[in-house]
Amino acid sequence: MKKTYFLSDVHLGSRAIEHSRTQERRIVNFLDSIKEKAEAIYLLGDIFDFWYEFKTVVPKGYTRFLGKLSELTDRGIEVHFFIGNHDIWCKDYLTKECGVIVHWEPFTTEIHGKEFYLAHGDGLGDPDKKFKFLRNMFHSRTLQRMFSTIHPRWSVDLGLAWASHSRKKRLKDPEPEYLGEENEYLIVYSKAYLKTHPDINYFIYGHRHIMLDLMLSRTSRVLILGDWITLFSYAMFDGNELVMNQYIEGESEVI
């Protein structure tokens, strides 16, 4: 049976990550290593550190990655791309040019008889008022139209600089480790959602940059996928088991 893969938070193009070309090659090599095994790949947000589509212009770069996505979809592999809080501004480029299915909202789907709830995770129960304010700004159609009037020479550079500032701040003040069931807002959100949607077997998120696999009930689990900055982590579902692993080139076997 073919497998389904899940990963998130690659942050391609980040100016705060050294050796960004090496980072891009790593994710491309991983995708290449699973192309014979995969029936579907879910990219759960923040794949780019900043992505903004104008009517006839997209940010330069990422040619190896975009080419690999196109190769995978040409082979008949479903590739699902979820917007995150860094790559909100997707339109139809990835769909038209690379054959990718783009999701702007959380998505529930059945895979081999199991029910999956999939989302990047930003905006789902996060109590941070500053983050909520910024998220609402970034999702504003009016502000997006205003931003689009700025020439890409300046607007894309501004976006990359903003994202870099955010990432450098995280390097100085790292993502907090697991906070416990009562304090992890994605767990709290999932538990509340499960009460009205008891058929969900797996909640899978990105965003938090930690690896977590937790049972919510006898038939339901929540996974947070980590990242591709330091952890290089992913999840794989083979129709029977859902497992997490880390990809270390030349050292770890891809499951």
Short mmCIF file of the C-alpha atoms (twelve columns), coordinates in Angstrom:
data_MODEL
# 
_entry.id   MODEL 
# 
loop_
_atom_site.group_PDB 
_atom_site.id 
_atom_site.type_symbol 
_atom_site.label_atom_id 
_atom_site.label_alt_id 
_atom_site.label_comp_id 
_atom_site.label_asym_id 
_atom_site.label_seq_id 
_atom_site.Cartn_x 
_atom_site.Cartn_y 
_atom_site.Cartn_z 
_atom_site.pdbx_PDB_model_num 
ATOM 1   C CA . MET A 1   0.000   0.000  0.000   1 
ATOM 2   C CA . LYS A 2   1.234   3.495  -0.853  1 
ATOM 3   C CA . LYS A 3   1.934   5.905  2.016   1 
ATOM 4   C CA . THR A 4   0.817   9.392  3.001   1 
ATOM 5   C CA . TYR A 5   3.358   11.899 4.333   1 
ATOM 6   C CA . PHE A 6   2.936   15.043 6.441   1 
ATOM 7   C CA . LEU A 7   5.478   17.806 7.163   1 
ATOM 8   C CA . SER A 8   5.508   21.522 7.913   1 
ATOM 9   C CA . ASP A 9   7.528   24.630 8.769   1 
ATOM 10  C CA . VAL A 10  10.371  24.448 6.271   1 
ATOM 11  C CA . HIS A 11  10.647  28.263 6.026   1 
ATOM 12  C CA . LEU A 12  12.385  28.188 2.662   1 
ATOM 13  C CA . GLY A 13  14.166  31.428 1.816   1 
ATOM 14  C CA . SER A 14  14.551  32.605 5.393   1 
ATOM 15  C CA . ARG A 15  17.363  35.111 5.716   1 
ATOM 16  C CA . ALA A 16  17.799  33.979 9.314   1 
ATOM 17  C CA . ILE A 17  18.784  30.435 8.292   1 
ATOM 18  C CA . GLU A 18  22.382  29.840 7.241   1 
ATOM 19  C CA . HIS A 19  23.010  27.805 4.099   1 
ATOM 20  C CA . SER A 20  19.477  28.195 2.745   1 
ATOM 21  C CA . ARG A 21  20.449  26.421 -0.476  1 
ATOM 22  C CA . THR A 22  21.471  23.374 1.575   1 
ATOM 23  C CA . GLN A 23  18.135  23.532 3.375   1 
ATOM 24  C CA . GLU A 24  16.262  23.563 0.054   1 
ATOM 25  C CA . ARG A 25  18.293  20.630 -1.263  1 
ATOM 26  C CA . ARG A 26  17.554  18.665 1.911   1 
ATOM 27  C CA . ILE A 27  13.779  18.943 1.519   1 
ATOM 28  C CA . VAL A 28  14.075  18.209 -2.212  1 
ATOM 29  C CA . ASN A 29  16.159  15.099 -1.490  1 
ATOM 30  C CA . PHE A 30  13.582  13.950 1.055   1 
ATOM 31  C CA . LEU A 31  10.731  14.405 -1.406  1 
ATOM 32  C CA . ASP A 32  12.738  12.563 -4.031  1 
ATOM 33  C CA . SER A 33  13.315  9.673  -1.620  1 
ATOM 34  C CA . ILE A 34  9.572   9.147  -1.072  1 
ATOM 35  C CA . LYS A 35  8.319   9.543  -4.639  1 
ATOM 36  C CA . GLU A 36  8.092   5.783  -5.184  1 
ATOM 37  C CA . LYS A 37  6.287   5.243  -1.861  1 
ATOM 38  C CA . ALA A 38  3.884   8.157  -1.635  1 
ATOM 39  C CA . GLU A 39  0.301   8.463  -2.770  1 
ATOM 40  C CA . ALA A 40  -0.164  11.862 -1.115  1 
ATOM 41  C CA . ILE A 41  1.961   14.511 0.601   1 
ATOM 42  C CA . TYR A 42  0.531   17.147 2.928   1 
ATOM 43  C CA . LEU A 43  2.626   20.289 3.438   1 
ATOM 44  C CA . LEU A 44  1.050   21.858 6.516   1 
ATOM 45  C CA . GLY A 45  2.085   25.480 6.286   1 
ATOM 46  C CA . ASP A 46  5.044   27.852 6.525   1 
ATOM 47  C CA . ILE A 47  6.794   25.998 3.729   1 
ATOM 48  C CA . PHE A 48  8.091   29.404 2.582   1 
ATOM 49  C CA . ASP A 49  9.348   32.008 5.025   1 
ATOM 50  C CA . PHE A 50  7.576   34.603 2.903   1 
ATOM 51  C CA . TRP A 51  5.482   34.087 -0.216  1 
ATOM 52  C CA . TYR A 52  3.404   36.734 -1.940  1 
ATOM 53  C CA . GLU A 53  1.781   36.344 -5.329  1 
ATOM 54  C CA . PHE A 54  1.180   39.373 -7.478  1 
ATOM 55  C CA . LYS A 55  -0.975  39.112 -10.602 1 
ATOM 56  C CA . THR A 56  1.992   38.310 -12.850 1 
ATOM 57  C CA . VAL A 57  4.905   38.009 -10.387 1 
ATOM 58  C CA . VAL A 58  5.989   35.570 -7.674  1 
ATOM 59  C CA . PRO A 59  9.138   35.711 -5.497  1 
ATOM 60  C CA . LYS A 60  12.301  34.496 -7.187  1 
ATOM 61  C CA . GLY A 61  14.068  31.332 -6.085  1 
ATOM 62  C CA . TYR A 62  12.881  27.905 -4.919  1 
ATOM 63  C CA . THR A 63  13.354  26.439 -8.412  1 
ATOM 64  C CA . ARG A 64  14.547  23.049 -7.156  1 
ATOM 65  C CA . PHE A 65  11.659  22.769 -4.723  1 
ATOM 66  C CA . LEU A 66  8.982   23.924 -7.159  1 
ATOM 67  C CA . GLY A 67  10.399  21.620 -9.819  1 
ATOM 68  C CA . LYS A 68  10.206  18.666 -7.434  1 
ATOM 69  C CA . LEU A 69  6.584   19.466 -6.555  1 
ATOM 70  C CA . SER A 70  5.780   19.533 -10.266 1 
ATOM 71  C CA . GLU A 71  7.523   16.203 -10.793 1 
ATOM 72  C CA . LEU A 72  5.563   14.617 -7.955  1 
ATOM 73  C CA . THR A 73  2.185   15.836 -9.196  1 
ATOM 74  C CA . ASP A 74  3.097   14.812 -12.763 1 
ATOM 75  C CA . ARG A 75  3.593   11.302 -11.374 1 
ATOM 76  C CA . GLY A 76  0.035   11.348 -10.017 1 
ATOM 77  C CA . ILE A 77  0.982   12.001 -6.371  1 
ATOM 78  C CA . GLU A 78  -1.419  14.346 -4.602  1 
ATOM 79  C CA . VAL A 79  0.437   17.280 -3.052  1 
ATOM 80  C CA . HIS A 80  -1.593  19.415 -0.638  1 
ATOM 81  C CA . PHE A 81  -0.254  22.817 0.384   1 
ATOM 82  C CA . PHE A 82  -1.708  24.550 3.470   1 
ATOM 83  C CA . ILE A 83  -1.085  28.236 3.969   1 
ATOM 84  C CA . GLY A 84  0.639   29.133 7.223   1 
ATOM 85  C CA . ASN A 85  1.190   32.464 8.890   1 
ATOM 86  C CA . HIS A 86  4.299   33.059 6.735   1 
ATOM 87  C CA . ASP A 87  2.878   32.062 3.348   1 
ATOM 88  C CA . ILE A 88  -0.680  33.342 3.668   1 
ATOM 89  C CA . TRP A 89  -0.654  35.119 0.348   1 
ATOM 90  C CA . CYS A 90  -0.978  32.187 -2.043  1 
ATOM 91  C CA . LYS A 91  -3.382  32.468 -4.954  1 
ATOM 92  C CA . ASP A 92  -3.311  30.103 -7.931  1 
ATOM 93  C CA . TYR A 93  0.337   29.936 -8.986  1 
ATOM 94  C CA . LEU A 94  1.159   26.687 -7.192  1 
ATOM 95  C CA . THR A 95  -2.001  25.078 -8.538  1 
ATOM 96  C CA . LYS A 96  -1.570  26.187 -12.149 1 
ATOM 97  C CA . GLU A 97  2.189   25.756 -12.428 1 
ATOM 98  C CA . CYS A 98  2.903   22.861 -10.049 1 
ATOM 99  C CA . GLY A 99  -0.400  20.970 -9.816  1 
ATOM 100 C CA . VAL A 100 -0.594  21.477 -6.058  1 
ATOM 101 C CA . ILE A 101 -3.902  21.541 -4.138  1 
ATOM 102 C CA . VAL A 102 -3.929  24.660 -1.938  1 
ATOM 103 C CA . HIS A 103 -5.895  24.848 1.331   1 
ATOM 104 C CA . TRP A 104 -6.695  28.165 3.030   1 
ATOM 105 C CA . GLU A 105 -8.636  26.633 5.925   1 
ATOM 106 C CA . PRO A 106 -8.374  23.527 8.145   1 
ATOM 107 C CA . PHE A 107 -9.245  20.439 6.156   1 
ATOM 108 C CA . THR A 108 -10.898 17.182 7.216   1 
ATOM 109 C CA . THR A 109 -10.353 14.130 5.041   1 
ATOM 110 C CA . GLU A 110 -10.602 10.359 5.194   1 
ATOM 111 C CA . ILE A 111 -7.459  8.360  4.428   1 
ATOM 112 C CA . HIS A 112 -7.797  4.578  4.298   1 
ATOM 113 C CA . GLY A 113 -10.764 4.574  6.656   1 
ATOM 114 C CA . LYS A 114 -9.314  7.028  9.203   1 
ATOM 115 C CA . GLU A 115 -10.523 10.574 9.726   1 
ATOM 116 C CA . PHE A 116 -7.843  13.285 9.687   1 
ATOM 117 C CA . TYR A 117 -8.170  16.927 10.765  1 
ATOM 118 C CA . LEU A 118 -5.314  18.872 9.156   1 
ATOM 119 C CA . ALA A 119 -4.252  22.501 9.643   1 
ATOM 120 C CA . HIS A 120 -1.182  24.655 10.029  1 
ATOM 121 C CA . GLY A 121 -2.376  25.559 13.524  1 
ATOM 122 C CA . ASP A 122 -2.114  29.341 13.658  1 
ATOM 123 C CA . GLY A 123 -5.310  30.954 14.883  1 
ATOM 124 C CA . LEU A 124 -6.661  27.766 16.481  1 
ATOM 125 C CA . GLY A 125 -7.033  28.694 20.116  1 
ATOM 126 C CA . ASP A 126 -3.881  30.822 20.385  1 
ATOM 127 C CA . PRO A 127 -4.528  33.320 23.219  1 
ATOM 128 C CA . ASP A 128 -1.772  35.755 22.132  1 
ATOM 129 C CA . LYS A 129 -3.627  39.027 21.408  1 
ATOM 130 C CA . LYS A 130 -0.704  40.565 19.483  1 
ATOM 131 C CA . PHE A 131 -0.516  37.520 17.228  1 
ATOM 132 C CA . LYS A 132 -4.288  37.604 16.659  1 
ATOM 133 C CA . PHE A 133 -4.083  41.284 15.695  1 
ATOM 134 C CA . LEU A 134 -1.257  40.692 13.217  1 
ATOM 135 C CA . ARG A 135 -2.986  37.619 11.800  1 
ATOM 136 C CA . ASN A 136 -6.161  39.603 11.169  1 
ATOM 137 C CA . MET A 137 -4.102  42.304 9.455   1 
ATOM 138 C CA . PHE A 138 -2.317  39.828 7.216   1 
ATOM 139 C CA . HIS A 139 -5.615  38.164 6.238   1 
ATOM 140 C CA . SER A 140 -7.313  41.489 5.453   1 
ATOM 141 C CA . ARG A 141 -8.269  41.662 1.759   1 
ATOM 142 C CA . THR A 142 -8.082  45.454 1.874   1 
ATOM 143 C CA . LEU A 143 -4.544  45.474 3.281   1 
ATOM 144 C CA . GLN A 144 -3.494  42.782 0.813   1 
ATOM 145 C CA . ARG A 145 -4.718  44.914 -2.090  1 
ATOM 146 C CA . MET A 146 -2.825  47.900 -0.691  1 
ATOM 147 C CA . PHE A 147 0.344   45.829 -0.298  1 
ATOM 148 C CA . SER A 148 -0.010  44.648 -3.903  1 
ATOM 149 C CA . THR A 149 0.333   48.228 -5.121  1 
ATOM 150 C CA . ILE A 150 3.935   48.345 -3.839  1 
ATOM 151 C CA . HIS A 151 6.494   47.313 -6.436  1 
ATOM 152 C CA . PRO A 152 7.795   43.756 -5.789  1 
ATOM 153 C CA . ARG A 153 11.338  45.143 -5.615  1 
ATOM 154 C CA . TRP A 154 10.422  46.669 -2.259  1 
ATOM 155 C CA . SER A 155 7.416   44.669 -1.060  1 
ATOM 156 C CA . VAL A 156 9.046   41.232 -1.307  1 
ATOM 157 C CA . ASP A 157 12.196  42.545 0.348   1 
ATOM 158 C CA . LEU A 158 10.050  44.024 3.123   1 
ATOM 159 C CA . GLY A 159 8.266   40.699 3.629   1 
ATOM 160 C CA . LEU A 160 11.511  38.730 3.782   1 
ATOM 161 C CA . ALA A 161 12.988  41.257 6.229   1 
ATOM 162 C CA . TRP A 162 9.894   41.028 8.464   1 
ATOM 163 C CA . ALA A 163 9.997   37.217 8.424   1 
ATOM 164 C CA . SER A 164 13.739  37.250 9.121   1 
ATOM 165 C CA . HIS A 165 13.211  39.519 12.134  1 
ATOM 166 C CA . SER A 166 10.619  37.073 13.477  1 
ATOM 167 C CA . ARG A 167 12.936  34.085 12.985  1 
ATOM 168 C CA . LYS A 168 15.950  35.839 14.586  1 
ATOM 169 C CA . LYS A 169 13.776  36.745 17.552  1 
ATOM 170 C CA . ARG A 170 12.923  33.046 17.900  1 
ATOM 171 C CA . LEU A 171 16.623  32.152 17.812  1 
ATOM 172 C CA . LYS A 172 17.219  34.458 20.778  1 
ATOM 173 C CA . ASP A 173 13.981  33.451 22.500  1 
ATOM 174 C CA . PRO A 174 13.422  29.832 21.391  1 
ATOM 175 C CA . GLU A 175 10.029  28.201 20.952  1 
ATOM 176 C CA . PRO A 176 8.961   26.944 24.392  1 
ATOM 177 C CA . GLU A 177 9.106   23.212 24.881  1 
ATOM 178 C CA . TYR A 178 5.960   21.182 25.452  1 
ATOM 179 C CA . LEU A 179 3.784   23.107 27.907  1 
ATOM 180 C CA . GLY A 180 1.498   20.282 28.996  1 
ATOM 181 C CA . GLU A 181 -2.021  19.316 27.950  1 
ATOM 182 C CA . GLU A 182 -3.714  22.185 29.736  1 
ATOM 183 C CA . ASN A 183 -1.439  24.871 28.290  1 
ATOM 184 C CA . GLU A 184 -0.864  23.758 24.707  1 
ATOM 185 C CA . TYR A 185 -3.566  25.658 22.851  1 
ATOM 186 C CA . LEU A 186 -3.601  23.220 19.920  1 
ATOM 187 C CA . ILE A 187 -4.343  20.377 22.337  1 
ATOM 188 C CA . VAL A 188 -7.022  22.409 24.107  1 
ATOM 189 C CA . TYR A 189 -8.558  23.277 20.735  1 
ATOM 190 C CA . SER A 190 -8.447  19.642 19.575  1 
ATOM 191 C CA . LYS A 191 -10.113 18.370 22.739  1 
ATOM 192 C CA . ALA A 192 -12.917 20.894 22.347  1 
ATOM 193 C CA . TYR A 193 -13.345 20.070 18.660  1 
ATOM 194 C CA . LEU A 194 -13.384 16.351 19.409  1 
ATOM 195 C CA . LYS A 195 -16.459 16.783 21.619  1 
ATOM 196 C CA . THR A 196 -18.559 17.769 18.616  1 
ATOM 197 C CA . HIS A 197 -16.633 15.690 16.042  1 
ATOM 198 C CA . PRO A 198 -15.923 12.388 17.814  1 
ATOM 199 C CA . ASP A 199 -15.039 10.579 14.567  1 
ATOM 200 C CA . ILE A 200 -11.703 12.382 14.163  1 
ATOM 201 C CA . ASN A 201 -8.871  9.875  14.566  1 
ATOM 202 C CA . TYR A 202 -5.906  12.173 13.982  1 
ATOM 203 C CA . PHE A 203 -5.335  15.895 14.444  1 
ATOM 204 C CA . ILE A 204 -2.125  16.968 12.693  1 
ATOM 205 C CA . TYR A 205 -0.631  20.466 12.958  1 
ATOM 206 C CA . GLY A 206 2.525   22.428 12.294  1 
ATOM 207 C CA . HIS A 207 3.257   25.943 13.581  1 
ATOM 208 C CA . ARG A 208 4.619   25.146 17.058  1 
ATOM 209 C CA . HIS A 209 8.031   23.784 15.917  1 
ATOM 210 C CA . ILE A 210 7.920   20.940 18.443  1 
ATOM 211 C CA . MET A 211 7.494   17.208 17.894  1 
ATOM 212 C CA . LEU A 212 4.502   15.882 19.796  1 
ATOM 213 C CA . ASP A 213 2.399   12.713 19.589  1 
ATOM 214 C CA . LEU A 214 -0.351  12.533 22.206  1 
ATOM 215 C CA . MET A 215 -3.415  10.341 22.731  1 
ATOM 216 C CA . LEU A 216 -6.575  12.401 23.256  1 
ATOM 217 C CA . SER A 217 -8.907  9.432  23.633  1 
ATOM 218 C CA . ARG A 218 -8.980  5.728  22.915  1 
ATOM 219 C CA . THR A 219 -9.460  6.447  19.208  1 
ATOM 220 C CA . SER A 220 -7.943  9.910  18.717  1 
ATOM 221 C CA . ARG A 221 -4.409  11.348 18.650  1 
ATOM 222 C CA . VAL A 222 -2.886  14.760 18.076  1 
ATOM 223 C CA . LEU A 223 0.476   15.262 16.332  1 
ATOM 224 C CA . ILE A 224 2.548   18.435 16.040  1 
ATOM 225 C CA . LEU A 225 5.076   17.957 13.268  1 
ATOM 226 C CA . GLY A 226 8.160   19.857 14.403  1 
ATOM 227 C CA . ASP A 227 10.055  21.706 11.657  1 
ATOM 228 C CA . TRP A 228 12.701  21.536 8.923   1 
ATOM 229 C CA . ILE A 229 15.044  24.057 10.538  1 
ATOM 230 C CA . THR A 230 16.522  21.912 13.310  1 
ATOM 231 C CA . LEU A 231 14.345  18.787 13.613  1 
ATOM 232 C CA . PHE A 232 13.751  17.741 9.970   1 
ATOM 233 C CA . SER A 233 10.717  15.795 11.115  1 
ATOM 234 C CA . TYR A 234 7.715   14.291 9.359   1 
ATOM 235 C CA . ALA A 235 4.849   11.865 9.875   1 
ATOM 236 C CA . MET A 236 3.907   8.880  7.725   1 
ATOM 237 C CA . PHE A 237 0.623   6.955  7.518   1 
ATOM 238 C CA . ASP A 238 0.687   3.552  5.807   1 
ATOM 239 C CA . GLY A 239 -3.011  2.759  6.182   1 
ATOM 240 C CA . ASN A 240 -2.485  1.047  9.524   1 
ATOM 241 C CA . GLU A 241 0.002   3.055  11.574  1 
ATOM 242 C CA . LEU A 242 0.768   6.760  11.881  1 
ATOM 243 C CA . VAL A 243 4.360   7.339  12.984  1 
ATOM 244 C CA . MET A 244 6.772   10.256 13.263  1 
ATOM 245 C CA . ASN A 245 10.421  10.251 12.250  1 
ATOM 246 C CA . GLN A 246 13.349  12.569 11.529  1 
ATOM 247 C CA . TYR A 247 15.257  12.799 8.254   1 
ATOM 248 C CA . ILE A 248 19.026  12.941 8.599   1 
ATOM 249 C CA . GLU A 249 20.629  12.621 5.162   1 
ATOM 250 C CA . GLY A 250 22.872  9.618  4.895   1 
ATOM 251 C CA . GLU A 251 22.012  8.412  8.407   1 
ATOM 252 C CA . SER A 252 18.277  7.790  8.771   1 
ATOM 253 C CA . GLU A 253 16.133  5.514  6.652   1 
ATOM 254 C CA . VAL A 254 13.000  7.130  5.272   1 
ATOM 255 C CA . ILE A 255 9.989   5.145  6.440   1 
# 
